[in-house]
Every structure is written in structure tokens, then in C-alpha cells.
Amino acid sequence: MPQMAPMWWLSIMMLTIIMLIITMMINYFNSIKIIKKKSNMKYIKMSWMW
């Protein structure tokens, strides 16, 4: 049992790290999409101004 404890801890830590990385990646891609939408809106407004 004492030998299995570190394995459980490693698995739990790896899962938590993977979940954090996935959430960070999702937030990063969402922010990029929002920025692209904002830039497109600005471009459309500029074209309308011209």
C-alpha cells in the first residue's frame, strides 16, 4: 500500500495539470476568437466610414 500511494498522487496531479492546461488552451482560443471578431467589426466600421 505505501508503494501505491505515490502512484495515486502522481495520477491525481497529472490529471489536475492536464485539466488546467486544457482550460487554459480553451480560454486562449476563445480570447483569440473574440479578438478576431472585434478586429473584424473595427474593419467593417472603417470600411463603412470610407
PDB file of C-alpha atoms in Angstrom:
ATOM      1  CA  MET A   1       0.000   0.000   0.000  1.00  0.00           C
ATOM      2  CA  PRO A   2       2.714   2.609   0.814  1.00  0.00           C
ATOM      3  CA  GLN A   3       4.216   1.957  -2.635  1.00  0.00           C
ATOM      4  CA  MET A   4       0.835   2.577  -4.329  1.00  0.00           C
ATOM      5  CA  ALA A   5       0.248   5.927  -2.567  1.00  0.00           C
ATOM      6  CA  PRO A   6       2.793   7.901  -4.682  1.00  0.00           C
ATOM      7  CA  MET A   7       1.303   6.426  -7.859  1.00  0.00           C
ATOM      8  CA  TRP A   8      -2.162   7.681  -6.870  1.00  0.00           C
ATOM      9  CA  TRP A   9      -0.726  11.108  -6.032  1.00  0.00           C
ATOM     10  CA  LEU A  10       1.133  11.253  -9.356  1.00  0.00           C
ATOM     11  CA  SER A  11      -2.002  10.264 -11.296  1.00  0.00           C
ATOM     12  CA  ILE A  12      -4.121  12.844  -9.449  1.00  0.00           C
ATOM     13  CA  MET A  13      -1.530  15.575 -10.007  1.00  0.00           C
ATOM     14  CA  MET A  14      -1.194  14.689 -13.695  1.00  0.00           C
ATOM     15  CA  LEU A  15      -4.976  14.783 -14.150  1.00  0.00           C
ATOM     16  CA  THR A  16      -5.229  18.168 -12.429  1.00  0.00           C
ATOM     17  CA  ILE A  17      -2.345  19.567 -14.518  1.00  0.00           C
ATOM     18  CA  ILE A  18      -3.898  18.247 -17.750  1.00  0.00           C
ATOM     19  CA  MET A  19      -7.276  19.774 -16.850  1.00  0.00           C
ATOM     20  CA  LEU A  20      -5.637  23.125 -16.078  1.00  0.00           C
ATOM     21  CA  ILE A  21      -3.755  23.052 -19.400  1.00  0.00           C
ATOM     22  CA  ILE A  22      -6.967  22.199 -21.294  1.00  0.00           C
ATOM     23  CA  THR A  23      -8.856  25.047 -19.597  1.00  0.00           C
ATOM     24  CA  MET A  24      -6.022  27.484 -20.350  1.00  0.00           C
ATOM     25  CA  MET A  25      -5.965  26.401 -24.009  1.00  0.00           C
ATOM     26  CA  ILE A  26      -9.763  26.792 -24.292  1.00  0.00           C
ATOM     27  CA  ASN A  27      -9.595  30.277 -22.736  1.00  0.00           C
ATOM     28  CA  TYR A  28      -6.699  31.202 -25.075  1.00  0.00           C
ATOM     29  CA  PHE A  29      -8.597  30.103 -28.192  1.00  0.00           C
ATOM     30  CA  ASN A  30     -11.777  31.859 -27.008  1.00  0.00           C
ATOM     31  CA  SER A  31      -9.830  35.087 -26.430  1.00  0.00           C
ATOM     32  CA  ILE A  32      -8.301  34.812 -29.932  1.00  0.00           C
ATOM     33  CA  LYS A  33     -11.776  34.350 -31.458  1.00  0.00           C
ATOM     34  CA  ILE A  34     -13.108  37.359 -29.521  1.00  0.00           C
ATOM     35  CA  ILE A  35     -10.141  39.483 -30.657  1.00  0.00           C
ATOM     36  CA  LYS A  36     -10.671  38.392 -34.287  1.00  0.00           C
ATOM     37  CA  LYS A  37     -14.378  39.272 -34.069  1.00  0.00           C
ATOM     38  CA  LYS A  38     -13.539  42.687 -32.588  1.00  0.00           C
ATOM     39  CA  SER A  39     -10.939  43.347 -35.289  1.00  0.00           C
ATOM     40  CA  ASN A  40     -13.440  42.332 -37.991  1.00  0.00           C
ATOM     41  CA  MET A  41     -16.035  44.680 -36.501  1.00  0.00           C
ATOM     42  CA  LYS A  42     -13.484  47.513 -36.474  1.00  0.00           C
ATOM     43  CA  TYR A  43     -12.580  46.740 -40.099  1.00  0.00           C
ATOM     44  CA  ILE A  44     -16.261  46.788 -41.117  1.00  0.00           C
ATOM     45  CA  LYS A  45     -16.767  50.110 -39.294  1.00  0.00           C
ATOM     46  CA  MET A  46     -13.712  51.573 -41.008  1.00  0.00           C
ATOM     47  CA  SER A  47     -14.956  50.414 -44.420  1.00  0.00           C
ATOM     48  CA  TRP A  48     -18.353  51.979 -43.707  1.00  0.00           C
ATOM     49  CA  MET A  49     -16.606  55.211 -42.692  1.00  0.00           C
ATOM     50  CA  TRP A  50     -14.737  55.246 -46.008  1.00  0.00           C
TER      51      TRP A  50
END
